[in-house]
Amino acid sequence: MRDALEKISHVSDSLLEPEMALSIVEDATDAIVIVRNDATIFFLNKQAEFLFGYHRSELYDKPIHMLVPEEIRERHSNHVATFLAEPRIRPMGLGMSLKGLRKDGSTFEAEINLSPLVVRQGLFVVAAVRKKRA
């Protein structure tokens, strides 16, 4: 048992190395968008750039609603506020059709999972976004 705990501890310490953590997020197969508690975009990975059609520099510090179709932005803002008031790991929009908005104005159906991330700098929300398959 002690050997197993030592191995887990060693792996856990390795995963906390900044370069490794960044690589895991950057190279994830899902689009990852990390949002601050003021609903502005803090980070996105390569898949998010590809899925939404923006270069990441165009989205840093911009409101998350830029990635949501205009007709649902107000409702989305309410959902963001509700999530931030009671953050927990969960899929977004159970029983609803979710859509993402690309830079070119086209939309896509999406599956989105949310995870709160509490760090020294405060609360962030990690959204894993995947284009829904037909």
Tab-separated table of N, CA, C and O in Angstrom:
chain	number	residue	atom	x	y	z
A	1	MET	N	0.826	-1.191	0.000
A	1	MET	CA	0.000	0.000	0.000
A	1	MET	C	0.876	1.263	0.000
A	1	MET	O	0.601	2.198	-0.728
A	2	ARG	N	1.915	1.269	0.811
A	2	ARG	CA	2.801	2.425	0.895
A	2	ARG	C	3.459	2.695	-0.456
A	2	ARG	O	3.591	3.840	-0.877
A	3	ASP	N	3.881	1.624	-1.178
A	3	ASP	CA	4.494	1.790	-2.498
A	3	ASP	C	3.530	2.462	-3.466
A	3	ASP	O	3.915	3.340	-4.231
A	4	ALA	N	2.278	2.033	-3.434
A	4	ALA	CA	1.275	2.613	-4.331
A	4	ALA	C	1.082	4.090	-4.033
A	4	ALA	O	1.000	4.916	-4.943
A	5	LEU	N	1.028	4.448	-2.763
A	5	LEU	CA	0.859	5.853	-2.384
A	5	LEU	C	2.046	6.686	-2.818
A	5	LEU	O	1.885	7.824	-3.271
A	6	GLU	N	3.254	6.141	-2.689
A	6	GLU	CA	4.443	6.865	-3.127
A	6	GLU	C	4.437	7.083	-4.630
A	6	GLU	O	4.781	8.166	-5.118
A	7	LYS	N	4.005	6.063	-5.396
A	7	LYS	CA	3.937	6.210	-6.853
A	7	LYS	C	2.905	7.258	-7.240
A	7	LYS	O	3.149	8.095	-8.104
A	8	ILE	N	1.741	7.204	-6.601
A	8	ILE	CA	0.690	8.189	-6.890
A	8	ILE	C	1.188	9.589	-6.557
A	8	ILE	O	1.001	10.529	-7.321
A	9	SER	N	1.858	9.734	-5.434
A	9	SER	CA	2.387	11.032	-5.032
A	9	SER	C	3.394	11.537	-6.058
A	9	SER	O	3.374	12.711	-6.437
A	10	HIS	N	4.275	10.656	-6.527
A	10	HIS	CA	5.280	11.039	-7.523
A	10	HIS	C	4.618	11.486	-8.828
A	10	HIS	O	4.970	12.516	-9.384
A	11	VAL	N	3.634	10.725	-9.300
A	11	VAL	CA	2.918	11.088	-10.531
A	11	VAL	C	2.185	12.400	-10.330
A	11	VAL	O	2.221	13.286	-11.168
A	12	SER	N	1.549	12.544	-9.191
A	12	SER	CA	0.811	13.767	-8.886
A	12	SER	C	1.743	14.977	-8.902
A	12	SER	O	1.410	16.016	-9.470
A	13	ASP	N	2.915	14.857	-8.296
A	13	ASP	CA	3.878	15.961	-8.310
A	13	ASP	C	4.311	16.292	-9.727
A	13	ASP	O	4.443	17.451	-10.092
A	14	SER	N	4.527	15.271	-10.549
A	14	SER	CA	4.949	15.488	-11.936
A	14	SER	C	3.880	16.209	-12.726
A	14	SER	O	4.176	17.059	-13.554
A	15	LEU	N	2.627	15.872	-12.490
A	15	LEU	CA	1.540	16.499	-13.238
A	15	LEU	C	1.394	17.973	-12.905
A	15	LEU	O	0.817	18.728	-13.676
A	16	LEU	N	1.913	18.382	-11.778
A	16	LEU	CA	1.780	19.770	-11.386
A	16	LEU	C	2.852	20.668	-11.995
A	16	LEU	O	2.803	21.865	-11.819
A	17	GLU	N	3.806	20.071	-12.698
A	17	GLU	CA	4.810	20.881	-13.360
A	17	GLU	C	4.116	21.760	-14.401
A	17	GLU	O	3.337	21.261	-15.214
A	18	PRO	N	4.365	23.059	-14.403
A	18	PRO	CA	3.644	23.958	-15.307
A	18	PRO	C	3.721	23.566	-16.780
A	18	PRO	O	2.721	23.623	-17.488
A	19	GLU	N	4.883	23.161	-17.245
A	19	GLU	CA	5.024	22.815	-18.662
A	19	GLU	C	4.159	21.619	-19.020
A	19	GLU	O	3.550	21.577	-20.085
A	20	MET	N	4.107	20.635	-18.124
A	20	MET	CA	3.319	19.441	-18.398
A	20	MET	C	1.822	19.769	-18.363
A	20	MET	O	1.063	19.327	-19.215
A	21	ALA	N	1.421	20.549	-17.377
A	21	ALA	CA	0.009	20.925	-17.273
A	21	ALA	C	-0.425	21.706	-18.511
A	21	ALA	O	-1.493	21.448	-19.086
A	22	LEU	N	0.389	22.645	-18.947
A	22	LEU	CA	0.060	23.426	-20.140
A	22	LEU	C	-0.018	22.533	-21.368
A	22	LEU	O	-0.930	22.664	-22.188
A	23	SER	N	0.897	21.601	-21.492
A	23	SER	CA	0.900	20.686	-22.633
A	23	SER	C	-0.355	19.825	-22.661
A	23	SER	O	-0.938	19.593	-23.721
A	24	ILE	N	-0.796	19.357	-21.499
A	24	ILE	CA	-2.012	18.540	-21.428
A	24	ILE	C	-3.207	19.332	-21.940
A	24	ILE	O	-4.003	18.839	-22.730
A	25	VAL	N	-3.334	20.570	-21.504
A	25	VAL	CA	-4.465	21.403	-21.923
A	25	VAL	C	-4.324	21.800	-23.394
A	25	VAL	O	-5.266	21.708	-24.177
A	26	GLU	N	-3.144	22.234	-23.779
A	26	GLU	CA	-2.913	22.715	-25.144
A	26	GLU	C	-3.163	21.623	-26.183
A	26	GLU	O	-3.703	21.881	-27.245
A	27	ASP	N	-2.776	20.396	-25.869
A	27	ASP	CA	-2.886	19.301	-26.828
A	27	ASP	C	-4.120	18.426	-26.630
A	27	ASP	O	-4.232	17.360	-27.243
A	28	ALA	N	-5.062	18.855	-25.803
A	28	ALA	CA	-6.292	18.090	-25.579
A	28	ALA	C	-7.069	17.946	-26.882
A	28	ALA	O	-7.004	18.810	-27.758
A	29	THR	N	-7.806	16.850	-27.002
A	29	THR	CA	-8.599	16.627	-28.211
A	29	THR	C	-9.861	17.481	-28.237
A	29	THR	O	-10.411	17.726	-29.304
A	30	ASP	N	-10.312	17.950	-27.078
A	30	ASP	CA	-11.463	18.851	-27.014
A	30	ASP	C	-10.981	20.294	-27.028
A	30	ASP	O	-9.861	20.594	-26.615
A	31	ALA	N	-11.852	21.173	-27.480
A	31	ALA	CA	-11.581	22.603	-27.359
A	31	ALA	C	-11.712	22.953	-25.882
A	31	ALA	O	-12.683	22.581	-25.231
A	32	ILE	N	-10.714	23.641	-25.354
A	32	ILE	CA	-10.730	24.064	-23.951
A	32	ILE	C	-10.733	25.580	-23.916
A	32	ILE	O	-9.874	26.229	-24.508
A	33	VAL	N	-11.724	26.128	-23.223
A	33	VAL	CA	-11.822	27.572	-23.026
A	33	VAL	C	-11.870	27.796	-21.521
A	33	VAL	O	-12.728	27.242	-20.841
A	34	ILE	N	-10.934	28.583	-21.011
A	34	ILE	CA	-10.908	28.896	-19.584
A	34	ILE	C	-11.369	30.336	-19.421
A	34	ILE	O	-10.856	31.247	-20.075
A	35	VAL	N	-12.366	30.507	-18.548
A	35	VAL	CA	-13.046	31.788	-18.379
A	35	VAL	C	-12.881	32.265	-16.941
A	35	VAL	O	-12.983	31.480	-16.000
A	36	ARG	N	-12.635	33.560	-16.789
A	36	ARG	CA	-12.550	34.165	-15.451
A	36	ARG	C	-13.948	34.287	-14.849
A	36	ARG	O	-14.950	34.194	-15.554
A	37	ASN	N	-13.997	34.597	-13.562
A	37	ASN	CA	-15.297	34.736	-12.907
A	37	ASN	C	-16.044	36.003	-13.328
A	37	ASN	O	-17.185	36.199	-12.941
A	38	ASP	N	-15.436	36.842	-14.149
A	38	ASP	CA	-16.157	37.993	-14.705
A	38	ASP	C	-16.640	37.692	-16.131
A	38	ASP	O	-17.040	38.595	-16.867
A	39	ALA	N	-16.599	36.406	-16.516
A	39	ALA	CA	-17.077	35.912	-17.812
A	39	ALA	C	-16.235	36.397	-18.993
A	39	ALA	O	-16.723	36.499	-20.110
A	40	THR	N	-14.958	36.683	-18.746
A	40	THR	CA	-14.048	37.013	-19.846
A	40	THR	C	-13.102	35.830	-20.072
A	40	THR	O	-12.792	35.076	-19.152
A	41	ILE	N	-12.646	35.709	-21.300
A	41	ILE	CA	-11.815	34.577	-21.690
A	41	ILE	C	-10.377	34.802	-21.219
A	41	ILE	O	-9.770	35.831	-21.509
A	42	PHE	N	-9.865	33.812	-20.513
A	42	PHE	CA	-8.500	33.845	-19.991
A	42	PHE	C	-7.543	33.064	-20.887
A	42	PHE	O	-6.421	33.477	-21.115
A	43	PHE	N	-8.010	31.927	-21.404
A	43	PHE	CA	-7.148	31.036	-22.179
A	43	PHE	C	-7.999	30.167	-23.084
A	43	PHE	O	-9.135	29.845	-22.766
A	44	LEU	N	-7.437	29.783	-24.228
A	44	LEU	CA	-8.031	28.743	-25.057
A	44	LEU	C	-6.924	27.958	-25.730
A	44	LEU	O	-5.833	28.474	-25.941
A	45	ASN	N	-7.223	26.702	-26.032
A	45	ASN	CA	-6.197	25.847	-26.630
A	45	ASN	C	-6.318	25.828	-28.160
A	45	ASN	O	-7.190	26.488	-28.744
A	46	LYS	N	-5.435	25.053	-28.788
A	46	LYS	CA	-5.404	24.976	-30.260
A	46	LYS	C	-6.729	24.498	-30.835
A	46	LYS	O	-7.186	25.019	-31.851
A	47	GLN	N	-7.341	23.512	-30.193
A	47	GLN	CA	-8.616	22.994	-30.699
A	47	GLN	C	-9.703	24.067	-30.647
A	47	GLN	O	-10.562	24.120	-31.524
A	48	ALA	N	-9.670	24.909	-29.629
A	48	ALA	CA	-10.656	25.996	-29.540
A	48	ALA	C	-10.445	27.003	-30.665
A	48	ALA	O	-11.412	27.495	-31.261
A	49	GLU	N	-9.190	27.296	-30.977
A	49	GLU	CA	-8.910	28.184	-32.110
A	49	GLU	C	-9.508	27.592	-33.386
A	49	GLU	O	-10.165	28.291	-34.155
A	50	PHE	N	-9.264	26.315	-33.604
A	50	PHE	CA	-9.746	25.639	-34.801
A	50	PHE	C	-11.278	25.603	-34.835
A	50	PHE	O	-11.890	25.941	-35.853
A	51	LEU	N	-11.911	25.228	-33.725
A	51	LEU	CA	-13.361	25.079	-33.681
A	51	LEU	C	-14.090	26.411	-33.872
A	51	LEU	O	-15.070	26.493	-34.613
A	52	PHE	N	-13.600	27.463	-33.219
A	52	PHE	CA	-14.288	28.756	-33.272
A	52	PHE	C	-13.763	29.674	-34.384
A	52	PHE	O	-14.379	30.685	-34.692
A	53	GLY	N	-12.629	29.346	-34.971
A	53	GLY	CA	-12.112	30.119	-36.101
A	53	GLY	C	-11.393	31.396	-35.735
A	53	GLY	O	-11.147	32.242	-36.599
A	54	TYR	N	-11.050	31.577	-34.507
A	54	TYR	CA	-10.321	32.764	-34.045
A	54	TYR	C	-8.889	32.385	-33.706
A	54	TYR	O	-8.623	31.270	-33.259
A	55	HIS	N	-7.977	33.324	-33.843
A	55	HIS	CA	-6.663	33.167	-33.218
A	55	HIS	C	-6.870	33.537	-31.756
A	55	HIS	O	-7.634	34.462	-31.444
A	56	ARG	N	-6.218	32.847	-30.880
A	56	ARG	CA	-6.437	33.063	-29.439
A	56	ARG	C	-6.240	34.515	-29.013
A	56	ARG	O	-6.942	35.005	-28.135
A	57	SER	N	-5.327	35.213	-29.656
A	57	SER	CA	-5.085	36.608	-29.273
A	57	SER	C	-6.315	37.485	-29.518
A	57	SER	O	-6.461	38.531	-28.889
A	58	GLU	N	-7.206	37.055	-30.402
A	58	GLU	CA	-8.431	37.815	-30.675
A	58	GLU	C	-9.470	37.642	-29.570
A	58	GLU	O	-10.418	38.427	-29.491
A	59	LEU	N	-9.311	36.615	-28.744
A	59	LEU	CA	-10.314	36.322	-27.728
A	59	LEU	C	-9.877	36.598	-26.297
A	59	LEU	O	-10.728	36.714	-25.412
A	60	TYR	N	-8.575	36.693	-26.060
A	60	TYR	CA	-8.124	36.954	-24.692
A	60	TYR	C	-8.770	38.227	-24.153
A	60	TYR	O	-8.837	39.248	-24.836
A	61	ASP	N	-9.283	38.127	-22.945
A	61	ASP	CA	-9.916	39.239	-22.221
A	61	ASP	C	-11.247	39.691	-22.817
A	61	ASP	O	-11.811	40.691	-22.380
A	62	LYS	N	-11.759	38.963	-23.796
A	62	LYS	CA	-13.059	39.297	-24.391
A	62	LYS	C	-14.158	38.515	-23.664
A	62	LYS	O	-13.910	37.465	-23.079
A	63	PRO	N	-15.406	39.010	-23.724
A	63	PRO	CA	-16.509	38.301	-23.061
A	63	PRO	C	-16.782	36.948	-23.724
A	63	PRO	O	-16.716	36.827	-24.950
A	64	ILE	N	-17.102	35.972	-22.902
A	64	ILE	CA	-17.385	34.624	-23.407
A	64	ILE	C	-18.579	34.632	-24.361
A	64	ILE	O	-18.668	33.795	-25.257
A	65	HIS	N	-19.469	35.593	-24.215
A	65	HIS	CA	-20.652	35.603	-25.086
A	65	HIS	C	-20.296	35.803	-26.566
A	65	HIS	O	-21.141	35.579	-27.430
A	66	MET	N	-19.051	36.165	-26.872
A	66	MET	CA	-18.636	36.257	-28.283
A	66	MET	C	-18.732	34.905	-28.983
A	66	MET	O	-18.805	34.845	-30.206
A	67	LEU	N	-18.726	33.824	-28.197
A	67	LEU	CA	-18.752	32.480	-28.767
A	67	LEU	C	-20.144	31.860	-28.714
A	67	LEU	O	-20.307	30.675	-28.956
A	68	VAL	N	-21.139	32.714	-28.414
A	68	VAL	CA	-22.524	32.261	-28.276
A	68	VAL	C	-23.392	33.030	-29.276
A	68	VAL	O	-23.251	34.255	-29.394
A	69	PRO	N	-24.282	32.334	-29.990
A	69	PRO	CA	-25.153	33.050	-30.934
A	69	PRO	C	-25.938	34.180	-30.258
A	69	PRO	O	-26.355	34.059	-29.099
A	70	GLU	N	-26.099	35.265	-30.987
A	70	GLU	CA	-26.757	36.483	-30.484
A	70	GLU	C	-28.103	36.197	-29.807
A	70	GLU	O	-28.393	36.743	-28.749
A	71	GLU	N	-28.904	35.340	-30.411
A	71	GLU	CA	-30.272	35.118	-29.912
A	71	GLU	C	-30.324	34.443	-28.537
A	71	GLU	O	-31.378	34.465	-27.894
A	72	ILE	N	-29.226	33.883	-28.063
A	72	ILE	CA	-29.262	33.242	-26.743
A	72	ILE	C	-28.289	33.885	-25.750
A	72	ILE	O	-28.104	33.380	-24.649
A	73	ARG	N	-27.711	35.011	-26.094
A	73	ARG	CA	-26.716	35.630	-25.215
A	73	ARG	C	-27.275	36.038	-23.860
A	73	ARG	O	-26.636	35.843	-22.834
A	74	GLU	N	-28.460	36.615	-23.832
A	74	GLU	CA	-29.036	37.053	-22.561
A	74	GLU	C	-29.279	35.850	-21.647
A	74	GLU	O	-28.920	35.866	-20.468
A	75	ARG	N	-29.856	34.799	-22.205
A	75	ARG	CA	-30.102	33.578	-21.427
A	75	ARG	C	-28.772	32.972	-20.974
A	75	ARG	O	-28.627	32.524	-19.847
A	76	HIS	N	-27.777	32.999	-21.865
A	76	HIS	CA	-26.461	32.475	-21.523
A	76	HIS	C	-25.849	33.259	-20.361
A	76	HIS	O	-25.272	32.673	-19.447
A	77	SER	N	-25.984	34.574	-20.373
A	77	SER	CA	-25.466	35.410	-19.274
A	77	SER	C	-26.085	35.006	-17.944
A	77	SER	O	-25.401	34.945	-16.917
A	78	ASN	N	-27.386	34.713	-17.962
A	78	ASN	CA	-28.065	34.264	-16.744
A	78	ASN	C	-27.516	32.917	-16.283
A	78	ASN	O	-27.308	32.697	-15.088
A	79	HIS	N	-27.269	32.017	-17.232
A	79	HIS	CA	-26.711	30.707	-16.890
A	79	HIS	C	-25.300	30.831	-16.316
A	79	HIS	O	-24.935	30.123	-15.378
A	80	VAL	N	-24.506	31.740	-16.891
A	80	VAL	CA	-23.152	31.970	-16.378
A	80	VAL	C	-23.226	32.448	-14.927
A	80	VAL	O	-22.513	31.930	-14.052
A	81	ALA	N	-24.089	33.400	-14.650
A	81	ALA	CA	-24.233	33.930	-13.284
A	81	ALA	C	-24.672	32.829	-12.317
A	81	ALA	O	-24.148	32.731	-11.201
A	82	THR	N	-25.596	31.990	-12.745
A	82	THR	CA	-26.068	30.879	-11.909
A	82	THR	C	-24.937	29.900	-11.627
A	82	THR	O	-24.744	29.456	-10.492
A	83	PHE	N	-24.159	29.573	-12.660
A	83	PHE	CA	-23.045	28.645	-12.474
A	83	PHE	C	-22.013	29.221	-11.516
A	83	PHE	O	-21.526	28.536	-10.617
A	84	LEU	N	-21.665	30.487	-11.685
A	84	LEU	CA	-20.652	31.114	-10.835
A	84	LEU	C	-21.108	31.208	-9.381
A	84	LEU	O	-20.290	31.160	-8.460
A	85	ALA	N	-22.409	31.308	-9.161
A	85	ALA	CA	-22.939	31.360	-7.796
A	85	ALA	C	-22.841	30.007	-7.110
A	85	ALA	O	-22.713	29.926	-5.886
A	86	GLU	N	-22.887	28.930	-7.896
A	86	GLU	CA	-22.824	27.573	-7.345
A	86	GLU	C	-22.045	26.673	-8.300
A	86	GLU	O	-22.616	25.805	-8.966
A	87	PRO	N	-20.730	26.893	-8.396
A	87	PRO	CA	-19.929	26.142	-9.375
A	87	PRO	C	-19.766	24.670	-8.988
A	87	PRO	O	-19.561	24.345	-7.820
A	88	ARG	N	-19.891	23.798	-9.990
A	88	ARG	CA	-19.652	22.374	-9.803
A	88	ARG	C	-19.411	21.742	-11.168
A	88	ARG	O	-19.822	22.297	-12.195
A	89	ILE	N	-18.763	20.607	-11.182
A	89	ILE	CA	-18.524	19.894	-12.438
A	89	ILE	C	-19.867	19.422	-12.978
A	89	ILE	O	-20.646	18.784	-12.259
A	90	ARG	N	-20.134	19.764	-14.243
A	90	ARG	CA	-21.392	19.320	-14.837
A	90	ARG	C	-21.408	19.551	-16.339
A	90	ARG	O	-20.708	20.431	-16.853
A	91	PRO	N	-22.228	18.749	-17.033
A	91	PRO	CA	-22.453	19.056	-18.446
A	91	PRO	C	-23.341	20.297	-18.528
A	91	PRO	O	-24.144	20.555	-17.643
A	92	MET	N	-23.187	21.047	-19.569
A	92	MET	CA	-23.961	22.269	-19.759
A	92	MET	C	-25.193	21.964	-20.595
A	92	MET	O	-25.125	21.184	-21.547
A	93	GLY	N	-26.314	22.570	-20.236
A	93	GLY	CA	-27.505	22.514	-21.068
A	93	GLY	C	-28.154	21.160	-21.213
A	93	GLY	O	-28.558	20.798	-22.310
A	94	LEU	N	-28.270	20.401	-20.132
A	94	LEU	CA	-28.921	19.098	-20.224
A	94	LEU	C	-30.317	19.245	-20.825
A	94	LEU	O	-31.101	20.085	-20.406
A	95	GLY	N	-30.594	18.464	-21.837
A	95	GLY	CA	-31.891	18.504	-22.491
A	95	GLY	C	-32.074	19.672	-23.443
A	95	GLY	O	-33.153	19.889	-23.962
A	96	MET	N	-31.029	20.443	-23.652
A	96	MET	CA	-31.110	21.607	-24.535
A	96	MET	C	-30.180	21.406	-25.721
A	96	MET	O	-29.222	20.645	-25.650
A	97	SER	N	-30.447	22.113	-26.799
A	97	SER	CA	-29.544	22.138	-27.938
A	97	SER	C	-28.607	23.323	-27.745
A	97	SER	O	-29.048	24.465	-27.666
A	98	LEU	N	-27.322	23.031	-27.618
A	98	LEU	CA	-26.336	24.089	-27.417
A	98	LEU	C	-25.659	24.421	-28.730
A	98	LEU	O	-25.389	23.537	-29.533
A	99	LYS	N	-25.359	25.689	-28.923
A	99	LYS	CA	-24.698	26.119	-30.156
A	99	LYS	C	-23.527	27.016	-29.838
A	99	LYS	O	-23.564	27.815	-28.913
A	100	GLY	N	-22.486	26.857	-30.643
A	100	GLY	CA	-21.340	27.738	-30.583
A	100	GLY	C	-21.351	28.639	-31.804
A	100	GLY	O	-21.945	28.298	-32.835
A	101	LEU	N	-20.713	29.794	-31.683
A	101	LEU	CA	-20.659	30.771	-32.769
A	101	LEU	C	-19.214	30.930	-33.223
A	101	LEU	O	-18.332	31.256	-32.427
A	102	ARG	N	-18.997	30.710	-34.506
A	102	ARG	CA	-17.654	30.873	-35.081
A	102	ARG	C	-17.431	32.323	-35.512
A	102	ARG	O	-18.382	33.096	-35.683
A	103	LYS	N	-16.186	32.649	-35.734
A	103	LYS	CA	-15.817	33.994	-36.177
A	103	LYS	C	-16.520	34.379	-37.472
A	103	LYS	O	-16.938	35.524	-37.648
A	104	ASP	N	-16.709	33.412	-38.372
A	104	ASP	CA	-17.348	33.702	-39.656
A	104	ASP	C	-18.869	33.824	-39.566
A	104	ASP	O	-19.547	34.037	-40.569
A	105	GLY	N	-19.420	33.703	-38.348
A	105	GLY	CA	-20.860	33.852	-38.149
A	105	GLY	C	-21.635	32.547	-38.222
A	105	GLY	O	-22.818	32.512	-37.895
A	106	SER	N	-20.996	31.475	-38.635
A	106	SER	CA	-21.684	30.184	-38.677
A	106	SER	C	-21.779	29.610	-37.262
A	106	SER	O	-21.032	29.998	-36.364
A	107	THR	N	-22.732	28.719	-37.071
A	107	THR	CA	-22.922	28.093	-35.768
A	107	THR	C	-22.727	26.584	-35.892
A	107	THR	O	-22.756	26.029	-36.987
A	108	PHE	N	-22.539	25.951	-34.766
A	108	PHE	CA	-22.428	24.495	-34.716
A	108	PHE	C	-23.073	24.009	-33.429
A	108	PHE	O	-23.098	24.723	-32.432
A	109	GLU	N	-23.635	22.806	-33.484
A	109	GLU	CA	-24.179	22.195	-32.272
A	109	GLU	C	-23.014	21.686	-31.447
A	109	GLU	O	-22.059	21.132	-31.980
A	110	ALA	N	-23.111	21.901	-30.138
A	110	ALA	CA	-21.981	21.601	-29.270
A	110	ALA	C	-22.392	20.792	-28.049
A	110	ALA	O	-23.536	20.862	-27.590
A	111	GLU	N	-21.439	20.036	-27.560
A	111	GLU	CA	-21.519	19.412	-26.240
A	111	GLU	C	-20.498	20.149	-25.393
A	111	GLU	O	-19.351	20.322	-25.807
A	112	ILE	N	-20.915	20.590	-24.210
A	112	ILE	CA	-20.033	21.397	-23.367
A	112	ILE	C	-20.079	20.873	-21.938
A	112	ILE	O	-21.160	20.668	-21.382
A	113	ASN	N	-18.906	20.662	-21.368
A	113	ASN	CA	-18.784	20.263	-19.970
A	113	ASN	C	-18.041	21.347	-19.221
A	113	ASN	O	-17.043	21.883	-19.714
A	114	LEU	N	-18.547	21.670	-18.025
A	114	LEU	CA	-17.974	22.746	-17.221
A	114	LEU	C	-17.334	22.199	-15.958
A	114	LEU	O	-17.855	21.279	-15.337
A	115	SER	N	-16.213	22.793	-15.595
A	115	SER	CA	-15.527	22.447	-14.348
A	115	SER	C	-15.029	23.725	-13.697
A	115	SER	O	-14.363	24.532	-14.350
A	116	PRO	N	-15.334	23.925	-12.411
A	116	PRO	CA	-14.754	25.073	-11.718
A	116	PRO	C	-13.286	24.794	-11.423
A	116	PRO	O	-12.890	23.648	-11.193
A	117	LEU	N	-12.495	25.819	-11.447
A	117	LEU	CA	-11.076	25.721	-11.125
A	117	LEU	C	-10.768	26.845	-10.139
A	117	LEU	O	-10.821	28.019	-10.509
A	118	VAL	N	-10.515	26.469	-8.895
A	118	VAL	CA	-10.228	27.458	-7.867
A	118	VAL	C	-8.725	27.441	-7.618
A	118	VAL	O	-8.160	26.410	-7.249
A	119	VAL	N	-8.099	28.567	-7.879
A	119	VAL	CA	-6.662	28.726	-7.692
A	119	VAL	C	-6.415	30.003	-6.894
A	119	VAL	O	-7.351	30.728	-6.567
A	120	ARG	N	-5.166	30.264	-6.619
A	120	ARG	CA	-4.796	31.440	-5.837
A	120	ARG	C	-5.429	32.718	-6.400
A	120	ARG	O	-5.828	33.607	-5.658
A	121	GLN	N	-5.519	32.814	-7.726
A	121	GLN	CA	-6.047	34.028	-8.362
A	121	GLN	C	-7.571	34.109	-8.326
A	121	GLN	O	-8.147	35.098	-8.740
A	122	GLY	N	-8.238	33.060	-7.878
A	122	GLY	CA	-9.691	33.077	-7.779
A	122	GLY	C	-10.344	31.932	-8.533
A	122	GLY	O	-9.713	30.924	-8.840
A	123	LEU	N	-11.612	32.121	-8.836
A	123	LEU	CA	-12.408	31.105	-9.521
A	123	LEU	C	-12.325	31.288	-11.033
A	123	LEU	O	-12.505	32.397	-11.536
A	124	PHE	N	-12.059	30.204	-11.724
A	124	PHE	CA	-12.104	30.156	-13.178
A	124	PHE	C	-13.048	29.031	-13.563
A	124	PHE	O	-13.330	28.142	-12.749
A	125	VAL	N	-13.544	29.058	-14.780
A	125	VAL	CA	-14.381	27.982	-15.291
A	125	VAL	C	-13.673	27.391	-16.511
A	125	VAL	O	-13.290	28.114	-17.432
A	126	VAL	N	-13.516	26.077	-16.480
A	126	VAL	CA	-12.928	25.370	-17.594
A	126	VAL	C	-14.078	24.741	-18.385
A	126	VAL	O	-14.838	23.942	-17.846
A	127	ALA	N	-14.194	25.123	-19.642
A	127	ALA	CA	-15.225	24.558	-20.521
A	127	ALA	C	-14.551	23.681	-21.564
A	127	ALA	O	-13.669	24.150	-22.295
A	128	ALA	N	-14.961	22.430	-21.603
A	128	ALA	CA	-14.506	21.513	-22.645
A	128	ALA	C	-15.622	21.470	-23.682
A	128	ALA	O	-16.764	21.105	-23.375
A	129	VAL	N	-15.301	21.880	-24.899
A	129	VAL	CA	-16.306	22.029	-25.954
A	129	VAL	C	-15.990	21.042	-27.062
A	129	VAL	O	-14.848	20.926	-27.517
A	130	ARG	N	-17.027	20.369	-27.522
A	130	ARG	CA	-16.877	19.402	-28.607
A	130	ARG	C	-18.025	19.616	-29.598
A	130	ARG	O	-19.166	19.812	-29.200
A	131	LYS	N	-17.683	19.619	-30.866
A	131	LYS	CA	-18.715	19.720	-31.899
A	131	LYS	C	-19.526	18.431	-31.848
A	131	LYS	O	-18.988	17.333	-31.881
A	132	LYS	N	-20.847	18.601	-31.738
A	132	LYS	CA	-21.741	17.450	-31.655
A	132	LYS	C	-21.775	16.740	-32.999
A	132	LYS	O	-21.898	17.382	-34.039
A	133	ARG	N	-21.663	15.460	-32.947
A	133	ARG	CA	-21.728	14.664	-34.180
A	133	ARG	C	-23.169	14.444	-34.601
A	133	ARG	O	-24.027	14.252	-33.754
A	134	ALA	N	-23.397	14.507	-35.881
A	134	ALA	CA	-24.767	14.371	-36.408
A	134	ALA	C	-25.306	12.979	-36.252
A	134	ALA	O	-24.691	12.018	-36.073
